Coordinates of C-alpha atoms in Angstrom, one line a residue:
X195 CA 63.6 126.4 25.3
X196 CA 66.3 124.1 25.6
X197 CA 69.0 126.6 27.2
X198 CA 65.5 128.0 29.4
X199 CA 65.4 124.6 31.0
X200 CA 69.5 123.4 31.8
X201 CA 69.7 126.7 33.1
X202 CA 66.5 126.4 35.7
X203 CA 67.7 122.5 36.6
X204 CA 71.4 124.2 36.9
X205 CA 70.1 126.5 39.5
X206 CA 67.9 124.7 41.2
X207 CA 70.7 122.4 41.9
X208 CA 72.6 124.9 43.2
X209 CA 70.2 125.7 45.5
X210 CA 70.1 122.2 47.2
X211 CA 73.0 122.3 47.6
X212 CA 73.6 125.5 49.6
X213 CA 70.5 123.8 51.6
X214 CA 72.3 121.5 52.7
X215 CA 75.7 123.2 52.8
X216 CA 73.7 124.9 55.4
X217 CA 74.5 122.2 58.6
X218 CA 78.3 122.7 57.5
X219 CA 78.5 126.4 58.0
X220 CA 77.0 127.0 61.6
X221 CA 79.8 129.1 63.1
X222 CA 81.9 131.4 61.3
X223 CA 84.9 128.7 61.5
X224 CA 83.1 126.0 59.9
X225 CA 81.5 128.3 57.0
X226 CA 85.4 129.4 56.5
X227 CA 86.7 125.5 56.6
X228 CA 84.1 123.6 55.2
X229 CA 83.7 122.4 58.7
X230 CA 87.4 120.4 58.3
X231 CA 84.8 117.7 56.0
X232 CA 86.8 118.3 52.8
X233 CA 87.8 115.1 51.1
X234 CA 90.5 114.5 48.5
X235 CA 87.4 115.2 45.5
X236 CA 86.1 118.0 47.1
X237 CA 89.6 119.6 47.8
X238 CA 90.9 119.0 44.2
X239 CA 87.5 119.6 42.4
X240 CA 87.9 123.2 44.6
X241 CA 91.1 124.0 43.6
X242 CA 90.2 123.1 40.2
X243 CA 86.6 125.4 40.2
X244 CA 88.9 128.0 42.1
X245 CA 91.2 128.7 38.9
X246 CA 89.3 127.0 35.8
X247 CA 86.8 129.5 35.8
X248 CA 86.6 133.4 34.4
X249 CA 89.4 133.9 33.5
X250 CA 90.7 130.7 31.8
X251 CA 86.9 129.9 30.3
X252 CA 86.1 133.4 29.2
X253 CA 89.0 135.2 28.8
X254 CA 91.1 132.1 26.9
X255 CA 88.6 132.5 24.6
X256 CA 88.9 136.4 24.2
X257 CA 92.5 136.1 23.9
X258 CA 92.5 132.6 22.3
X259 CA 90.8 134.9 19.5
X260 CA 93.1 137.9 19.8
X261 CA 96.7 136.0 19.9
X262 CA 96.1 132.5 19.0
X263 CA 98.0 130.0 21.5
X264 CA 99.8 132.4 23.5
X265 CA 96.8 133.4 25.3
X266 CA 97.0 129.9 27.2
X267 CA 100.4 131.4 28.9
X268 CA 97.5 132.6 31.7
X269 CA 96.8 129.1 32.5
X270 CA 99.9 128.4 32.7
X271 CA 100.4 130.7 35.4
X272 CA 97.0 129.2 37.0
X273 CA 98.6 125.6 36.8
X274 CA 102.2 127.3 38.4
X275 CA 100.1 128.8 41.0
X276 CA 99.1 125.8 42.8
X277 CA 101.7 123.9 41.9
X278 CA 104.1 126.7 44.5
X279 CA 100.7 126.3 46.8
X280 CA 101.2 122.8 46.8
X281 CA 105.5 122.0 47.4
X282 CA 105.8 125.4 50.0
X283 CA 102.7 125.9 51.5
X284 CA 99.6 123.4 51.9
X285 CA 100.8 120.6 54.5
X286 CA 102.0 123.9 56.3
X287 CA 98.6 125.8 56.6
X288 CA 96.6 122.2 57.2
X289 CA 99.5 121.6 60.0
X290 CA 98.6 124.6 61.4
X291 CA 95.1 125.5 60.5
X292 CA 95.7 128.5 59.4
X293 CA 92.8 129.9 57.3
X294 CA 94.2 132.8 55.7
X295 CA 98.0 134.5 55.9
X296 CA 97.0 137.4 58.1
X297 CA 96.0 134.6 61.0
X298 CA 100.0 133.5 60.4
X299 CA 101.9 136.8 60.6
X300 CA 99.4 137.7 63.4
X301 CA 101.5 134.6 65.3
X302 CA 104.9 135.2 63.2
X303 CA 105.3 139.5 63.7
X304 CA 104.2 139.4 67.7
X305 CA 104.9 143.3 67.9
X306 CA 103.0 144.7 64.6
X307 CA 100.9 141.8 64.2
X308 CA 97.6 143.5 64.1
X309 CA 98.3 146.0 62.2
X310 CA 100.2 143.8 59.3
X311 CA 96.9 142.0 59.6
X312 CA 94.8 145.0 59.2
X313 CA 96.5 145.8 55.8
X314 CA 97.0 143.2 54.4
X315 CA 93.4 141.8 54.9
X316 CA 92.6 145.3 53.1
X317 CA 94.6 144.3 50.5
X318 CA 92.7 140.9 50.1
X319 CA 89.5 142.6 50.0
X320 CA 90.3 144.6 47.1
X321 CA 92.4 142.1 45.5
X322 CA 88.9 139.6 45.5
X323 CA 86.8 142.7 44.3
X324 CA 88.4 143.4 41.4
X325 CA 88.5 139.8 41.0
X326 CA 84.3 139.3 41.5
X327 CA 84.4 142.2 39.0
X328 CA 86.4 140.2 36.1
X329 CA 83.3 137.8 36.8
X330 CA 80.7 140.5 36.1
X331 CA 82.1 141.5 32.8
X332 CA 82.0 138.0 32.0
X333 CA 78.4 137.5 32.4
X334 CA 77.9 141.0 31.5
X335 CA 79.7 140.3 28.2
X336 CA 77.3 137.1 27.6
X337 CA 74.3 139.5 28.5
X338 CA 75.2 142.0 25.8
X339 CA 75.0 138.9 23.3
X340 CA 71.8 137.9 24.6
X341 CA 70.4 141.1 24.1
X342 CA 69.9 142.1 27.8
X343 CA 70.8 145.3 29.3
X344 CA 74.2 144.4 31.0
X345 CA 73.5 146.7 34.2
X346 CA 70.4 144.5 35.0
X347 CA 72.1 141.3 34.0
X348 CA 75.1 142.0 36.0
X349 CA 72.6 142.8 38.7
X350 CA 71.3 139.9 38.5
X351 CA 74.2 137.6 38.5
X352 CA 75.9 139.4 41.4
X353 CA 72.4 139.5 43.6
X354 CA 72.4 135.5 43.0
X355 CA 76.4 134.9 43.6
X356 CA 75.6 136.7 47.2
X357 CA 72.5 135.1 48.2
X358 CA 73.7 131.7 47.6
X359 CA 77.5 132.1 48.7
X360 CA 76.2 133.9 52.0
X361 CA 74.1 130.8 52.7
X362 CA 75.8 127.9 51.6
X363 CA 79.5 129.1 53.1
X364 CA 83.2 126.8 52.0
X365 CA 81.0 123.4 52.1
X366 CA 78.5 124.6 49.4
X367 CA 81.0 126.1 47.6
X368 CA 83.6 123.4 47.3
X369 CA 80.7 121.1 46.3
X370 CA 79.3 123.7 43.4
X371 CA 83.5 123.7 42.5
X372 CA 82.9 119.7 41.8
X373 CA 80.0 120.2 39.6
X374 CA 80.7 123.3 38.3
X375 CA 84.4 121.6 36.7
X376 CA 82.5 118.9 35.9
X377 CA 80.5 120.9 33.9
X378 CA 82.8 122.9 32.5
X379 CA 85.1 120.5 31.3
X380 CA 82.2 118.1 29.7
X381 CA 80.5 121.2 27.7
X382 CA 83.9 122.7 26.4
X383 CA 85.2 119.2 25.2
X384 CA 82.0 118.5 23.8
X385 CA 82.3 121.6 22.0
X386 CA 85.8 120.9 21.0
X387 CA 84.7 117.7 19.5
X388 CA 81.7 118.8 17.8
X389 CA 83.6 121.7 15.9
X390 CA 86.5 119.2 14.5
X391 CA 83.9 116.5 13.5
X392 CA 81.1 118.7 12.2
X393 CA 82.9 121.8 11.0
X394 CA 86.2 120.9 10.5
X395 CA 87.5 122.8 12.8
X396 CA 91.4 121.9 12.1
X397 CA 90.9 123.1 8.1
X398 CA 89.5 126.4 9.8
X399 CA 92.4 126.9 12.9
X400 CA 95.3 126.6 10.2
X401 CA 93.8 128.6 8.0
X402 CA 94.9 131.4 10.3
X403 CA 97.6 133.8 10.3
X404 CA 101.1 132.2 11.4
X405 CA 101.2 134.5 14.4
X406 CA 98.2 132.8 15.9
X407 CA 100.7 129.6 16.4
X408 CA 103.4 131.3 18.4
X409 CA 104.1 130.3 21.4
X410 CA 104.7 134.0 22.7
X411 CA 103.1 136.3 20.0
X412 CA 103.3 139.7 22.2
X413 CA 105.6 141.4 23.8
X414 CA 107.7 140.5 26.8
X415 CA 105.3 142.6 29.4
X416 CA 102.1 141.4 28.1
X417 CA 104.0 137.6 29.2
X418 CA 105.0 139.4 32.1
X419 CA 101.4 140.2 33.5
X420 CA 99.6 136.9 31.7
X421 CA 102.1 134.6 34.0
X422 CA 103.7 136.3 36.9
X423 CA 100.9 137.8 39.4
X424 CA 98.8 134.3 38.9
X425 CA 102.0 132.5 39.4
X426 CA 103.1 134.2 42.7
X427 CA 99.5 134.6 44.1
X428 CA 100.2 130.9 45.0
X429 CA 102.2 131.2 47.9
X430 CA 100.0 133.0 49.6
X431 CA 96.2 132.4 47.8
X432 CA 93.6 132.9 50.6
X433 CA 90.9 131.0 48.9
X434 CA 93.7 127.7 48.4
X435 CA 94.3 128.2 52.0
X436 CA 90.8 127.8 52.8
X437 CA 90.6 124.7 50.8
X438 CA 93.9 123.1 52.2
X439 CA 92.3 124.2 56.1
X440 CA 89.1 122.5 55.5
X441 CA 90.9 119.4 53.7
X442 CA 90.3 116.2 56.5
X443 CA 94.4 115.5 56.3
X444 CA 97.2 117.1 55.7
X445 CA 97.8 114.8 52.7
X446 CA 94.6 115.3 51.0
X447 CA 95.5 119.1 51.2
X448 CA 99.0 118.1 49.7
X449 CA 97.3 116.1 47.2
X450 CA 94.0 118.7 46.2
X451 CA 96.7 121.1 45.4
X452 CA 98.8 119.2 43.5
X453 CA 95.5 117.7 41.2
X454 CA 94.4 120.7 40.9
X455 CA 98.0 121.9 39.0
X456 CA 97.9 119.2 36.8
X457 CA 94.0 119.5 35.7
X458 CA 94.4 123.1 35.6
X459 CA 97.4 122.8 33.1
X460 CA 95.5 119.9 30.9
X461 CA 92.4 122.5 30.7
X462 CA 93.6 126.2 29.7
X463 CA 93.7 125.4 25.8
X464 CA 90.6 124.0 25.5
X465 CA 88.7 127.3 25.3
X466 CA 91.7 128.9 23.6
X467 CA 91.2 126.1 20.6
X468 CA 87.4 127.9 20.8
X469 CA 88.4 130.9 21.1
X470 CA 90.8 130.6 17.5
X471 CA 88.2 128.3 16.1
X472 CA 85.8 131.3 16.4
X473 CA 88.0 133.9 14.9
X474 CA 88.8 132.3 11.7
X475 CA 85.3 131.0 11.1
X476 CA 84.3 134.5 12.5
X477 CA 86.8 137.1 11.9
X478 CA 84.5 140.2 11.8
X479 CA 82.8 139.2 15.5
X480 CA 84.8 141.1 18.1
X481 CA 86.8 139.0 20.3
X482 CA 84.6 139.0 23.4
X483 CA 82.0 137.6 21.7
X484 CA 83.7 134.7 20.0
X485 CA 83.0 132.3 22.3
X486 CA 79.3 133.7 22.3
X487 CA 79.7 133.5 19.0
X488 CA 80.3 129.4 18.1
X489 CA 77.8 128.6 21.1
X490 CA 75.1 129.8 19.5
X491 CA 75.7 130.1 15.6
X492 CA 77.7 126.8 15.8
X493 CA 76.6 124.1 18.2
X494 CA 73.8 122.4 18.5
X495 CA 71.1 123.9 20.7
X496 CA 71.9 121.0 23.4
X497 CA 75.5 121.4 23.1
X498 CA 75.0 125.6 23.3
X499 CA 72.9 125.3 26.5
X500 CA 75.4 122.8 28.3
X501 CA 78.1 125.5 27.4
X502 CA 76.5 128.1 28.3
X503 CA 75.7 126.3 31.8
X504 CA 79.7 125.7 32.0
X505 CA 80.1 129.8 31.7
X506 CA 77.9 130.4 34.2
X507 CA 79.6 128.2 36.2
X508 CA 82.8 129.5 35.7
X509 CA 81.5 132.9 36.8
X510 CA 79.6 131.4 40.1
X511 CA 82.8 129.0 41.3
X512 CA 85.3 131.9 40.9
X513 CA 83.0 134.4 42.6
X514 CA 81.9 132.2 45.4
X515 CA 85.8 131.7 46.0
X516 CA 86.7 135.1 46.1
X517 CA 83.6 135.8 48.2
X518 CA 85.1 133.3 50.7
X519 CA 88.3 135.1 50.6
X520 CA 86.4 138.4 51.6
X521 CA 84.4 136.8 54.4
X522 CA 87.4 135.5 55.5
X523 CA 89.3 138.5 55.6
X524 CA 86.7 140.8 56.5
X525 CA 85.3 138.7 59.7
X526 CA 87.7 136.6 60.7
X527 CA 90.8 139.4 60.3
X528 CA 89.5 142.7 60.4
X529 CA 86.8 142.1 63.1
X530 CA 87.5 139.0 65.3
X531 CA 91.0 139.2 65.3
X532 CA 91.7 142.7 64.9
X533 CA 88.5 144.9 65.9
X534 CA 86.9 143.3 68.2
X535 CA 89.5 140.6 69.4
X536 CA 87.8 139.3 72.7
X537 CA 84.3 138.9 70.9
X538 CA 83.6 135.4 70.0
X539 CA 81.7 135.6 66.9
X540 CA 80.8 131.6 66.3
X541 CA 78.7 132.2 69.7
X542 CA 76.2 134.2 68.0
X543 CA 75.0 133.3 64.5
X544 CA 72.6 135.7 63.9
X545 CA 75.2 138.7 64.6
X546 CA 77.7 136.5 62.1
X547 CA 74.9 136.8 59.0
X548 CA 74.0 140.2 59.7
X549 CA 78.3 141.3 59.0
X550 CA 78.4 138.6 56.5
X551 CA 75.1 139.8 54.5
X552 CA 76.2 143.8 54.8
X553 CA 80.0 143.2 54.0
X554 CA 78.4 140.9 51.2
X555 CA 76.7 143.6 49.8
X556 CA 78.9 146.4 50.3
X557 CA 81.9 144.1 48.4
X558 CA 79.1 143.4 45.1
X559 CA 77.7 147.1 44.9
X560 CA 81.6 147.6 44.3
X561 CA 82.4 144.8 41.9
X562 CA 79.7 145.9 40.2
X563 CA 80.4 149.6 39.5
X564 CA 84.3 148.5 39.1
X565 CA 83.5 146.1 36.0
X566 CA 82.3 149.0 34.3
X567 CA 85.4 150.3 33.9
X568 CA 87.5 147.3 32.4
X569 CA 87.2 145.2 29.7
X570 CA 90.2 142.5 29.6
X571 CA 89.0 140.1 31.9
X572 CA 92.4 138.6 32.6
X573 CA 94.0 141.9 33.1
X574 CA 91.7 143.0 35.7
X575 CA 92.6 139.8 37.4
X576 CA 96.3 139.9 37.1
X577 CA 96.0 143.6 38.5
X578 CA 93.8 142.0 41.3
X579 CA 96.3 139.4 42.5
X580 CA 99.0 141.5 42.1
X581 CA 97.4 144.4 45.4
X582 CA 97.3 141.0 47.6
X583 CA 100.8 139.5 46.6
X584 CA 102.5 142.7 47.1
X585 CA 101.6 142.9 50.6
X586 CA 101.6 139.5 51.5
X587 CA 104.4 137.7 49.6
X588 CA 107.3 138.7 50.9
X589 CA 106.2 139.1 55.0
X590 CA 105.5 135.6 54.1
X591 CA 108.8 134.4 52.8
X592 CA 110.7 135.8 55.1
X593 CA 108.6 134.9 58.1
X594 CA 108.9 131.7 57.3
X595 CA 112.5 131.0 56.3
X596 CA 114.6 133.7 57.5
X597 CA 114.7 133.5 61.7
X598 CA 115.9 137.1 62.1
X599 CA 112.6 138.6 59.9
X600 CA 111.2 141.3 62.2
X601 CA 107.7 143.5 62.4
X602 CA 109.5 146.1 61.4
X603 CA 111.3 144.4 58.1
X604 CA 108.0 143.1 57.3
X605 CA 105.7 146.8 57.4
X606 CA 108.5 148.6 55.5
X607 CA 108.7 145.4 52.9
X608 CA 104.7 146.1 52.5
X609 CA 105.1 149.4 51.7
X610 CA 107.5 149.7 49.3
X611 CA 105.8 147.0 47.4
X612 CA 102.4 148.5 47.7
X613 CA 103.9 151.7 47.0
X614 CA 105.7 150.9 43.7
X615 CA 101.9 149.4 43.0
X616 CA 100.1 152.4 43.4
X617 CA 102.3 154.6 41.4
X618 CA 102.4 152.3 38.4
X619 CA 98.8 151.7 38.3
X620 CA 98.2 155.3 38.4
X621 CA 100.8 156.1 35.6
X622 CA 103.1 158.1 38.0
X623 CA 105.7 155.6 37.2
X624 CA 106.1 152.6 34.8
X625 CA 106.7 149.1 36.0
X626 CA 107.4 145.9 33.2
X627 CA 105.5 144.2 35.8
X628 CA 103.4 145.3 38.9
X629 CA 105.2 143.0 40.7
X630 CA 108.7 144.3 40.1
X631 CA 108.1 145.8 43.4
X632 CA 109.0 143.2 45.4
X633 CA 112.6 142.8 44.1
X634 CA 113.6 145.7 46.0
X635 CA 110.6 144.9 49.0
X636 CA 112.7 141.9 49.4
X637 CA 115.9 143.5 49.7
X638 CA 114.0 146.0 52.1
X639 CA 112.9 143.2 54.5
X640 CA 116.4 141.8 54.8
X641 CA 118.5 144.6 55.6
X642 CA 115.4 146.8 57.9
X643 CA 115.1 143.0 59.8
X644 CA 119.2 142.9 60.1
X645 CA 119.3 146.3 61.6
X646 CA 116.2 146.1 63.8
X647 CA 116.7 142.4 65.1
X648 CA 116.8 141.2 68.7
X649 CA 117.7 137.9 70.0
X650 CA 114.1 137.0 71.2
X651 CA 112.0 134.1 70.1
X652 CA 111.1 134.0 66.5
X653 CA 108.1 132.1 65.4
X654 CA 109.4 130.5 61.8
X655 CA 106.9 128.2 61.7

């Protein structure tokens, strides 16, 4: 009855405040930007509910339980990602108000700029699927432990993610990312304290085997993908550009960024410690269920029902986010800027919900049948960040700091990375990393741009 009632206040909270998110998200440039209202809380607590959620909360645990204190190495690469957000990119995009990279290389690459738009919006799209689909499995994990039939729990969660994130637009969502942290971070160290006081959780974590306290316990490529797409996903992060555009000054986006490194650092072994706790007290529960597990066989009823609120959050905050990312892409990229460039769409609301509902839609019927096919929560997300980072990380870096970049070096960059992509994740060819690609993409870009430059004006910045 307990859990019955946190969860019904928990959403009827959220509901408020998509109400009044509402005022803030008028025109398609205000629901992407928070209506530039974004204060140095609501920045940081964003970038902290934009990375401290899925993955870190529900799949630490899953691999806190599988490798012991490696599994934090993901969070790492969280922390490392906003960190490179923060030092090369967020007084830039605030400076110029860019809300995602396509808007920039539309303005940098003047000759191919709609078209590198075109693709690498794509890319975005199914980068933040795959990503809304790690959330499913999340909740569809905790729905199998519940006893209800995952297809109509995941229904449920992603019918709820899409009504509310549709509504509520940045604003709401930066001000559920507050909460939701909040949340988070109160029910796991709560439940970090309990299990030390009241079941001695240190006598339990040691007795486990020695591997569990390695600081790298696999091999170099599982390392590889726990750190390296999260990592480099920074630079170019479409949902940390959003934040940093709707930030009120440049230094609050500077600042937001840099917070949210640190807190997301501090964080990552907190439901790792769970996750171990839960396989030695545990050891014949499969791993996905671990954190399950101690919530409800462990805690006290209170304690389980405020954690289970802080995994629900973690699901909503980093689906809302990617669901940003899509709008973003999808209506602000592809349509306005690409489709339908002389059509101002902030002039007529009712024709911005209408795209907004049916691309929503569209993007969760897909997350949705996607999650049934995966089960590592924080592979499917490295695999996610790696489609965007190959097409966008290297037009980006040398658009920015090398003057004779051209169209030309940036589309034949894109497709060597992407291609390399493809044909490792379809087992054609076999990459240490899927980002490997863009050693050679790089090397692509600077010679195709030294061969096909002219002396014209060149937008660096």
């Amino acid at each position: 009855m307990t859990i019955i009632i946190i969860f019904a206040i928990y959403m009827i909270a959220m509901m408020v405040v998509g109400q009044i998110g509402k005022k803030y998200s008028g025109t398609l440039s205000d629901s992407l930007t928070a209506g530039k209202q974004g204060t140095l809380i609501m920045v940081a607590g964003s970038f902290l509910g934009s990375h401290i959620g899925t993955g870190i909360v529900v799949g630490g645990a899953t691999n806190g339980a599988t490798y012991g204190v490696g599994a934090g190495w993901y969070g790492v690469g969280a922390a490392l990602s906003f960190a490179l957000f923060a030092f090369v990119t967020a007084r830039w995009v605030r400076k110029h108000g860019y809300v995602t990279i396509s808007t920039y290389f539309r303005d940098r690459y003047t000759r191919f700029g709609h078209i590198i738009t075109l693709i690498v919006a794509i890319a975005g799209i199914f980068g933040a699927t795959a990503n809304i689909a790690a959330q499913v499995i999340a909740g569809k994990q905790l729905f199998v432990y519940a006893g209800i039939d995952p297809l109509i729990g995941s229904t449920i969660a992603v019918v709820v993610i899409g009504i509310y994130c549709t509504a509520a637009g940045l604003w709401g969502v930066m001000m559920t990312d507050v909460w939701q942290v909040i949340i988070i971070v109160i029910g796991m160290g709560a439940a970090i304290i309990s299990l030390f006081l009241n079941f001695d959780g240190a006598a339990a974590i040691s007795s486990l085997n020695a591997d569990y306290f390695k600081a790298v316990p696999f091999d170099t490529e599982t390392l590889l993908w726990m750190v390296v797409p999260t990592t480099m996903y920074g630079l170019i992060s479409a949902s940390a550009m959003q934040r940093a555009a709707s930030a009120k000054t440049e230094k609050i986006a500077l600042w937001g960024a840099i917070i949210g490194a640190v807190g997301t650092g501090l964080f990552t072994f907190l439901p790792v410690v769970i996750g171990m706790y839960g396989r030695a007290a545990f050891p014949e529960v499969e791993s996905s269920s671990v954190l399950f597990t101690v919530m409800f066989q462990v805690l006290p009823e209170w304690l389980a029902a405020l954690l289970l609120v802080a995994v629900v959050a973690a699901v909503m905050s980093t689906a809302d986010t990617q669901l940003m990312t899509i709008m973003a892409n999808g209506m602000h990229d592809i349509y306005t800027n690409t489709l339908a460039p002389k059509y101002n769409l902030n002039t007529d609301e009712k024709r911005m919900k209408t795209i907004s509902t049916v691309l929503t839609v569209v993007v969760l019927i897909g997350a949705l049948l996607l999650s049934f096919q995966f089960n590592n929560i924080q592979k499917l997300l490295s695999k996610a960040l790696s489609i965007t980072t190959s097409a966008c990380v290297i037009p980006f870096l040398g658009g920015r700091f090398m003057k004779k970049g051209t169209d030309i070096g940036a589309l034949a960059s894109m497709g060597v990375a992407l291609t390399l992509l493809v044909l490792n994740f379809t087992g054609v060819i076999h990459l240490v990393n899927d980002l490997v690609g863009l050693i050679p993409a790089a090397i692509v870009y600077v010679v195709v741009s030294l061969i096909t430059y002219k002396d014209r004006s060149v937008i660096a910045e």
